[in-house]
mmCIF file of C-alpha atoms in Angstrom:
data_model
loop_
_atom_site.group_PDB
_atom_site.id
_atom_site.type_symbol
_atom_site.label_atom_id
_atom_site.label_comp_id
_atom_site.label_asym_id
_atom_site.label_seq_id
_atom_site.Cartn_x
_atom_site.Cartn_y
_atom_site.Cartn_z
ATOM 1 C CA UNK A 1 5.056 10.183 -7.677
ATOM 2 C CA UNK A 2 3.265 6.754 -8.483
ATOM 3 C CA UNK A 3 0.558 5.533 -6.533
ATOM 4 C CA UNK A 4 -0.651 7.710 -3.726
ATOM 5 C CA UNK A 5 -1.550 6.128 -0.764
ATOM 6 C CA UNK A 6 -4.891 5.119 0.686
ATOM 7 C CA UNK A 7 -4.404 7.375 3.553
ATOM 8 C CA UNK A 8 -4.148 10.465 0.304
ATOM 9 C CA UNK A 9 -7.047 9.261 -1.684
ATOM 10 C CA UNK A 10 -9.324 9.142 1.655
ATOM 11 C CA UNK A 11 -7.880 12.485 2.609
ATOM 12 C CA UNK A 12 -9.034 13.562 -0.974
ATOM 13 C CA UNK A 13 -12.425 12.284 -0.722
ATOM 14 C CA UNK A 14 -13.500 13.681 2.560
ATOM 15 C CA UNK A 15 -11.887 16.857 1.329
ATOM 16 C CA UNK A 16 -14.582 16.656 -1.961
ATOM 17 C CA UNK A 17 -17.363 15.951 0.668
ATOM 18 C CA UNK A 18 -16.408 18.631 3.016
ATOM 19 C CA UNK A 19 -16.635 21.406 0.679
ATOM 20 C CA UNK A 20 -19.984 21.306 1.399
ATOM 21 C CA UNK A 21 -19.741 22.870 5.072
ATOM 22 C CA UNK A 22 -17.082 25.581 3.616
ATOM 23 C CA UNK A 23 -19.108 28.119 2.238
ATOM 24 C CA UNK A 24 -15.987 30.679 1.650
ATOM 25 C CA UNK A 25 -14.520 28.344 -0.353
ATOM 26 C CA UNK A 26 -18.150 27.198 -2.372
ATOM 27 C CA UNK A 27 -18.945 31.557 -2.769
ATOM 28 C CA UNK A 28 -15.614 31.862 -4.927
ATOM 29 C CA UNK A 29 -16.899 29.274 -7.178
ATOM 30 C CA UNK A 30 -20.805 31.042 -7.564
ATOM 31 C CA UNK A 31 -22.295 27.891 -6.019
ATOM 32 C CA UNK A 32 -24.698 28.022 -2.707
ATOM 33 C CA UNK A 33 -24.220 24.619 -0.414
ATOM 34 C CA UNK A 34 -27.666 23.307 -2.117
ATOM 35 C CA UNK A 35 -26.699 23.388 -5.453
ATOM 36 C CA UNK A 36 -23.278 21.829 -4.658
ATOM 37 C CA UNK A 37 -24.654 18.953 -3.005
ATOM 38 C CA UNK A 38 -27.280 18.234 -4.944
ATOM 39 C CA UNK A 39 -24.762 18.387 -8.475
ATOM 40 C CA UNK A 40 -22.247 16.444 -6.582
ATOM 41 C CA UNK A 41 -23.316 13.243 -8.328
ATOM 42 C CA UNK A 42 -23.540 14.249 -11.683
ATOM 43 C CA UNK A 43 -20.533 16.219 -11.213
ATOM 44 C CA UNK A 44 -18.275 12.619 -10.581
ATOM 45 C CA UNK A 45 -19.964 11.270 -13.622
ATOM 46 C CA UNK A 46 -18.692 13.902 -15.676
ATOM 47 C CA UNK A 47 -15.723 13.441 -14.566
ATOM 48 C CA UNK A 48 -15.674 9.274 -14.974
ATOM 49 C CA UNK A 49 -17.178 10.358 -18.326
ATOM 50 C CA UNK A 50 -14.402 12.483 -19.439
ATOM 51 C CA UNK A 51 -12.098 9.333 -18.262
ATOM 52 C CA UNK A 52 -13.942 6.798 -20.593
ATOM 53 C CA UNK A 53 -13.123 9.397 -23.075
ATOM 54 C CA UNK A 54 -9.665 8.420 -22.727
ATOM 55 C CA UNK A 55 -10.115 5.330 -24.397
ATOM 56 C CA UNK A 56 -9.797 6.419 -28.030
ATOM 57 C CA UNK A 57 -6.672 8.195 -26.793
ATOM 58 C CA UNK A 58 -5.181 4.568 -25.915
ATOM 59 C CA UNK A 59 -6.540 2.999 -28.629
ATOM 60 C CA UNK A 60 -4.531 5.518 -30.641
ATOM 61 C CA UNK A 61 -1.616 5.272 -28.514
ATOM 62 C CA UNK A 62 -1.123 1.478 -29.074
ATOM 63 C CA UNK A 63 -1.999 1.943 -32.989
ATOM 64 C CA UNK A 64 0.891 4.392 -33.007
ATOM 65 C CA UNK A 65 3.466 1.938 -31.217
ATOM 66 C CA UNK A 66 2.602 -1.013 -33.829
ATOM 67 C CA UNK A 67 2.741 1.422 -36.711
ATOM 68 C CA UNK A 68 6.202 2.010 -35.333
ATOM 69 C CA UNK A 69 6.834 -1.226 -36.067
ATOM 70 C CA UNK A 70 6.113 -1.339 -39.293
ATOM 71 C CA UNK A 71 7.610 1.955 -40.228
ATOM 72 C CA UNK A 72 10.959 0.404 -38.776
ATOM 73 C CA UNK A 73 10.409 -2.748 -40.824
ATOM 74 C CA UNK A 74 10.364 -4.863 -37.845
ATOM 75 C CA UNK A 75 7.014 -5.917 -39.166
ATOM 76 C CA UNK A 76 5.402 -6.465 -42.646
ATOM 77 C CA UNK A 77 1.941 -4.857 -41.660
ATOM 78 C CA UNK A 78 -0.676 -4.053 -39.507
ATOM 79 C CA UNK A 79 -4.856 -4.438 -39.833
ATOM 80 C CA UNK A 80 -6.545 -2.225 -37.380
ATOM 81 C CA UNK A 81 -9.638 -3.909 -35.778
ATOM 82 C CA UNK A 82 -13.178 -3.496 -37.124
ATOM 83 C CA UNK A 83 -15.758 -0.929 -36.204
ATOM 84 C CA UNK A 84 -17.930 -2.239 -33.286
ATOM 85 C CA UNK A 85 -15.868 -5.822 -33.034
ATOM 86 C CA UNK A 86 -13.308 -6.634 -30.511
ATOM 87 C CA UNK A 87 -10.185 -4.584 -30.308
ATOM 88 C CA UNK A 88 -7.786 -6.731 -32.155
ATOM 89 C CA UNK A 89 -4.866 -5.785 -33.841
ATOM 90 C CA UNK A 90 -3.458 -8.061 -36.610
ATOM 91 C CA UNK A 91 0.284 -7.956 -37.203
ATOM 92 C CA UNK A 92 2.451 -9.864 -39.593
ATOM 93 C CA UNK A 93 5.994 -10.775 -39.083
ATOM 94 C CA UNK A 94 8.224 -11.573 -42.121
ATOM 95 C CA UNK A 95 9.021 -15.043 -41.563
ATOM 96 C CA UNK A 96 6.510 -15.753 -38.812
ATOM 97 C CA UNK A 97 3.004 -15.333 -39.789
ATOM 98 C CA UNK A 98 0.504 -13.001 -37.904
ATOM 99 C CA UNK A 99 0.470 -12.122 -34.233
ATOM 100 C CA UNK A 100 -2.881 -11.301 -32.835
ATOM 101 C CA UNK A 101 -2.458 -8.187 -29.930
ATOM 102 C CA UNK A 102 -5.805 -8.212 -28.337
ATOM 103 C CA UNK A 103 -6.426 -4.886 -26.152
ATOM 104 C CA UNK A 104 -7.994 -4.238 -22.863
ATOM 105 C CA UNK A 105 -7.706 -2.181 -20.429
ATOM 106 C CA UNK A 106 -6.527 -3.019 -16.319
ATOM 107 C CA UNK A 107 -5.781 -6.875 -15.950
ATOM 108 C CA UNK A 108 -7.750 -7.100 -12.567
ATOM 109 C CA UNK A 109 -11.223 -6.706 -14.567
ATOM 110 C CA UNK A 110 -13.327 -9.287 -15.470
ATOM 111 C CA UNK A 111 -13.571 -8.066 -19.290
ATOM 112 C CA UNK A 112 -9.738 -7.839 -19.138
ATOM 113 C CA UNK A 113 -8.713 -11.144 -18.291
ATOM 114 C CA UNK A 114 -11.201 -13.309 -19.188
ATOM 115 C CA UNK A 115 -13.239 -12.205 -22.427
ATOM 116 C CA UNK A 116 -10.908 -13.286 -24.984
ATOM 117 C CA UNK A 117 -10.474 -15.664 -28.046
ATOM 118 C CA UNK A 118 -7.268 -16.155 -29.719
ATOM 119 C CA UNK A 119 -8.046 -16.033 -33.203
ATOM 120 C CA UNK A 120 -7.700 -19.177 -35.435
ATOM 121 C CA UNK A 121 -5.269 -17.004 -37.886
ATOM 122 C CA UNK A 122 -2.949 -16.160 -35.305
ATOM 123 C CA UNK A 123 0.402 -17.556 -34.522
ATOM 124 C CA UNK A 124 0.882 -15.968 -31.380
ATOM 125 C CA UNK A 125 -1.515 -14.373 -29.412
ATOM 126 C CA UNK A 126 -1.152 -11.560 -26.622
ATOM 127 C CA UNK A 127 -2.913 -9.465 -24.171
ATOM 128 C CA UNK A 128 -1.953 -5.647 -23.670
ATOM 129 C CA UNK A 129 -3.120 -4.562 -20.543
ATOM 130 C CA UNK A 130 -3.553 -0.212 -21.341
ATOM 131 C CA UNK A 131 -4.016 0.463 -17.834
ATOM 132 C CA UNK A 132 -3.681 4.233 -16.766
ATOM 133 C CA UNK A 133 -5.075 3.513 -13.283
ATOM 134 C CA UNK A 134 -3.004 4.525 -10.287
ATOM 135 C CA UNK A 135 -5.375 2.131 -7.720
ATOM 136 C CA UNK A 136 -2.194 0.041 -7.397
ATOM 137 C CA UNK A 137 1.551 -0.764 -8.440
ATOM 138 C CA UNK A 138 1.708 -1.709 -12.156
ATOM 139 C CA UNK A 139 3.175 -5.039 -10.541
ATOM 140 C CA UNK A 140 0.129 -5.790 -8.510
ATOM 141 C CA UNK A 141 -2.178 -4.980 -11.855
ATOM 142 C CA UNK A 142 -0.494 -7.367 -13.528
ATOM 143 C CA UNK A 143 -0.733 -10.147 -10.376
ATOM 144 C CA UNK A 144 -4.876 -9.633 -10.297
ATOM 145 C CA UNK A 145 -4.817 -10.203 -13.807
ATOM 146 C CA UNK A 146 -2.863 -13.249 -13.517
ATOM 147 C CA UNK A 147 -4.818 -14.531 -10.908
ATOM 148 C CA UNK A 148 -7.821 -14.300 -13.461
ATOM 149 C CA UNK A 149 -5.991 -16.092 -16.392
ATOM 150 C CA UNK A 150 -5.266 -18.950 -14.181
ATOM 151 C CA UNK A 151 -8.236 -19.987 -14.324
ATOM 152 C CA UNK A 152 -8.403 -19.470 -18.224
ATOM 153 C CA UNK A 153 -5.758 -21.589 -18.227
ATOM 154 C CA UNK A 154 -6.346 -24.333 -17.011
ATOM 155 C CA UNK A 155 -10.080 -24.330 -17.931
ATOM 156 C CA UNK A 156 -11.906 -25.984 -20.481
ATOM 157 C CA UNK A 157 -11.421 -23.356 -23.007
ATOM 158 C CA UNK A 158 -9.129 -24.442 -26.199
ATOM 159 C CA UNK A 159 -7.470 -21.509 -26.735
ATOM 160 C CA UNK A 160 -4.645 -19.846 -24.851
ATOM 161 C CA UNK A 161 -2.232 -16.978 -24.815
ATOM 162 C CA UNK A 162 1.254 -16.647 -25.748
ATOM 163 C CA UNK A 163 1.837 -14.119 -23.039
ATOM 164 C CA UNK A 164 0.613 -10.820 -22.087
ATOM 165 C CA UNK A 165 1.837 -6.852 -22.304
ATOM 166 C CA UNK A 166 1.835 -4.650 -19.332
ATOM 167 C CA UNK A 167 2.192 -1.174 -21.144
ATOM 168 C CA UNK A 168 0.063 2.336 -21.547
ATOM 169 C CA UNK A 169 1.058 6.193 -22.406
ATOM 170 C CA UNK A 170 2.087 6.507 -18.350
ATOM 171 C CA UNK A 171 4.928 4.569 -18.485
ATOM 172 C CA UNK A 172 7.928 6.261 -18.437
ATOM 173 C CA UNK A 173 5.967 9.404 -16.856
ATOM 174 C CA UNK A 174 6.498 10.768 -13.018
ATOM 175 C CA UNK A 175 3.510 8.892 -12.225
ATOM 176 C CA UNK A 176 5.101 5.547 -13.450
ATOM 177 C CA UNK A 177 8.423 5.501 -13.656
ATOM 178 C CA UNK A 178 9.972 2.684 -15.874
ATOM 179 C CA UNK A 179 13.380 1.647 -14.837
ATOM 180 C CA UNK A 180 13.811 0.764 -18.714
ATOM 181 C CA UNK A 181 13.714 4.255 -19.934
ATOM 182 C CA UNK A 182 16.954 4.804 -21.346
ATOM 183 C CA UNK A 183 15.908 2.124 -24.200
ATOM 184 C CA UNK A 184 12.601 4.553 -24.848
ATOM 185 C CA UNK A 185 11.581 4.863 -28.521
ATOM 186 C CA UNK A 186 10.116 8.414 -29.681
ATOM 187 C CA UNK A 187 6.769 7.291 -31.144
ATOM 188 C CA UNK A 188 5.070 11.260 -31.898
ATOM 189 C CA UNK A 189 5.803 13.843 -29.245
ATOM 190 C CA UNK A 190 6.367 11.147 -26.823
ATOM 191 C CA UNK A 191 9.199 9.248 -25.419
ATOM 192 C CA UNK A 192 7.731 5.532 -24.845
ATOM 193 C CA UNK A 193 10.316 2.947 -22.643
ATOM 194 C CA UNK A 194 9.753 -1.083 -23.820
ATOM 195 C CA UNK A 195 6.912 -2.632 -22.487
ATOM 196 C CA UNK A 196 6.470 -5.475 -19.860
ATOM 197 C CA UNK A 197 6.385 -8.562 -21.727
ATOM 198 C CA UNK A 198 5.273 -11.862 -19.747
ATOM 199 C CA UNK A 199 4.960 -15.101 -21.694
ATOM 200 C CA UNK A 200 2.901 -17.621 -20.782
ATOM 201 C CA UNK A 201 2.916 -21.241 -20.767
ATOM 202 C CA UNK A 202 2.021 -23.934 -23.577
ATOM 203 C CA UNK A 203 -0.316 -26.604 -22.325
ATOM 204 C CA UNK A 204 0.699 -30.030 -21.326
ATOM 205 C CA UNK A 205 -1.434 -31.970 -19.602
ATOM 206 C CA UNK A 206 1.187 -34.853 -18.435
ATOM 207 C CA UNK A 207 3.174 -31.940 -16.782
ATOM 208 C CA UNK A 208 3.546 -30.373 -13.002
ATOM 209 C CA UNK A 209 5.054 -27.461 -14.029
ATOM 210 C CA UNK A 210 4.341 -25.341 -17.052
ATOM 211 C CA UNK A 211 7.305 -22.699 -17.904
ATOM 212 C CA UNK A 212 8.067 -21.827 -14.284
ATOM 213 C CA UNK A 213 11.855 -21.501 -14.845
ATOM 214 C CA UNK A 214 10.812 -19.013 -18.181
ATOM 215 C CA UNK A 215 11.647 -22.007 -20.821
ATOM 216 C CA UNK A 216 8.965 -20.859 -23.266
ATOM 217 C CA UNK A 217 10.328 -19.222 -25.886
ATOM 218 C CA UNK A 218 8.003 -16.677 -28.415
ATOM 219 C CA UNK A 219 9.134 -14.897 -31.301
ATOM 220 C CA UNK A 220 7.049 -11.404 -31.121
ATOM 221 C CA UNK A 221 8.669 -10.302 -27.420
ATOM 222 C CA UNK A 222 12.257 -9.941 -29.699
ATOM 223 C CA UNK A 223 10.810 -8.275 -32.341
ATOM 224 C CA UNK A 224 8.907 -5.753 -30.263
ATOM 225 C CA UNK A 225 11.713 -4.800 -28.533
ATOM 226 C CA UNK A 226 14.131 -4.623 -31.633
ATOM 227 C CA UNK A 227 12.059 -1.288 -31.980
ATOM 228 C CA UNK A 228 13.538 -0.143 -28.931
ATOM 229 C CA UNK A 229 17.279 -0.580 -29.689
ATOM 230 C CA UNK A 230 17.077 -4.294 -28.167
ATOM 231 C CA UNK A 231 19.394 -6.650 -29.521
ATOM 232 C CA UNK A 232 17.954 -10.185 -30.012
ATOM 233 C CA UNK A 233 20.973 -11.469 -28.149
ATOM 234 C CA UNK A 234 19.633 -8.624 -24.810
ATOM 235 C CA UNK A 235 16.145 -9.760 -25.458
ATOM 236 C CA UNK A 236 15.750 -12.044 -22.682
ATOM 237 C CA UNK A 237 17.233 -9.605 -20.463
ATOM 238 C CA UNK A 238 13.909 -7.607 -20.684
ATOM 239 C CA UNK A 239 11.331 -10.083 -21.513
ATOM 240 C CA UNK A 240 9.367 -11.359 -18.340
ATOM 241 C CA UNK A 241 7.215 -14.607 -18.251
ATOM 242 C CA UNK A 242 4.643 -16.177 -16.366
ATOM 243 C CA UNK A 243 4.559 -19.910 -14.960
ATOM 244 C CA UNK A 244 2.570 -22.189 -12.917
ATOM 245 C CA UNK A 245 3.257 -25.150 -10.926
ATOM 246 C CA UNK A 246 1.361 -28.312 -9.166
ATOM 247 C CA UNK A 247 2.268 -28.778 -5.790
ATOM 248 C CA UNK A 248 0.787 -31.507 -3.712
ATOM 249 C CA UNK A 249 -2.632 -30.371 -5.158
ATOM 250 C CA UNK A 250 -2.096 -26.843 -4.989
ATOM 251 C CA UNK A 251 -1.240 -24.767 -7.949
ATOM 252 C CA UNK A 252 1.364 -22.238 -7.512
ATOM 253 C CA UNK A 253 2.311 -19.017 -9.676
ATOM 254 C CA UNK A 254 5.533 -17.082 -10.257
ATOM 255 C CA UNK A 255 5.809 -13.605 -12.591
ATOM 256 C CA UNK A 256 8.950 -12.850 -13.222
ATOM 257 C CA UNK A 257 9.841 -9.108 -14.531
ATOM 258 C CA UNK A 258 13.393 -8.437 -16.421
ATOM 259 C CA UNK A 259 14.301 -4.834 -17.078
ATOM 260 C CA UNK A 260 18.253 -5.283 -17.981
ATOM 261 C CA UNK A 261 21.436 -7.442 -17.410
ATOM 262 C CA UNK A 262 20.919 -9.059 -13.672
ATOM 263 C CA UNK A 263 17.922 -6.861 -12.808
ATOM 264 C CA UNK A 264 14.589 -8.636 -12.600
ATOM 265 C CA UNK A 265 11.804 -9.022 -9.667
ATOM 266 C CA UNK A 266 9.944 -12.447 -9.054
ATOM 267 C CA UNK A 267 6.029 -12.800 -7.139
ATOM 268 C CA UNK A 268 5.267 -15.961 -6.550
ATOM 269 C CA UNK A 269 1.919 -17.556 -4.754
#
């Protein structure tokens, strides 16, 4: 299905508005036109409510897929976050050191993208993105959010991210079909394909170009996708990145997406 088109979620919207002239339609559900335009409000924030609700659900969701991790013995362990701090998920690779996996939800948000610190313990540091929206492509998410952490980038905070992770329950469903499927790994009752992984640069402040050709290598991309049947020597196959370039005093972006042998998609701005 994926994402429905404006033209649909208009039609949808002056369908929710007209129901107030159809009283045949109103009398089946015990309501007079009154009392369904006056609870209209409250009615949509219920259901934005019951969406919020959701949250837990993907906070469980992404607990389950680094547990999987661990159960596999890709990874040593895993720390949930704290009560009431930011959602930060400490993991420790055997031989690595600790990967910090901080989570948000859709890149294009302020709180997404640019309320952040890599902690001082962490090796590596990444973003997952749980976004569940269907507003836009999973590809154009993921180019808002970029967008954002240019600026994060190259601004005058010290920290910075070893990439970021495009991936919620959806993927793989009808509504977002993932052209990786056939690696998926069976985390509960459900069938999850490998996630979008884009690395980012390292900073370099003699340089015009910071890994636009994908030369940054990271360690926790491989491991991830070990989970999911990968071979370290297929890894780059499926492991996107993220790169940046000065041209005559304009700074350009690429995002590069790999899902297999020879099949990848490249944005650039």
């Amino acid at each position: 299905m994926g994402v429905p088109l404006p033209g649909v979620v208009d039609s949808v919207a002056q369908l929710i508005q007209g129901l107030v002239d159809d009283p045949d339609v109103l009398n089946k559900y015990g309501l007079t036109t009154d009392e369904y335009r006056s609870a209209l409000p409250g009615a949509i924030e219920q259901l934005r409510g019951r969406q919020s609700a959701s949250v837990s659900e993907r906070k469980q969701f992404l607990f389950e897929l680094l547990q999987a991790l661990v159960e596999a013995g890709h990874a040593e362990r895993l720390e949930k976050p704290d009560y009431g701090k930011d959602t930060v998920y400490r993991l420790t690779l055997s031989g690595f050191g600790d990967v910090a996996i901080i989570q948000k939800g859709c890149p294009d948000g302020v709180h997404s993208s640019k309320r952040w610190k890599a902690p001082e313990w962490a090796r590596e540091t990444y973003l997952w993105w749980l976004c569940d929206s269907t507003s836009s492509e999973p590809g154009t998410h993921v180019e808002k959010g970029v967008k954002r952490l240019l600026g994060e980038f190259f601004g005058p905070r010290p920290d910075t991210l070893s990439g970021v992770i495009f991936h919620d329950r959806m993927c793989g469903s009808p509504n977002r079909p993932c052209p990786k499927s056939a690696h998926a790994l069976q985390v509960g009752e459900r069938s999850v394909p490998p996630p979008c992984v884009y690395v980012m640069p390292d900073r370099d402040g003699e340089a015009n170009a910071w890994n636009w050709n994908g030369e940054v290598q990271r360690v926790f991309p491989g491991t991830l996708l070990q989970a999911f049947g990968i071979a370290p020597s297929q890894a780059s196959q499926f492991i996107g990145h993220i790169g940046f370039q000065s041209r005559q005093g304009t700074i350009r972006t690429t995002i590069t997406s790999r899902f297999g042998t020879g099949r990848a998609t490249t944005f650039r701005s």
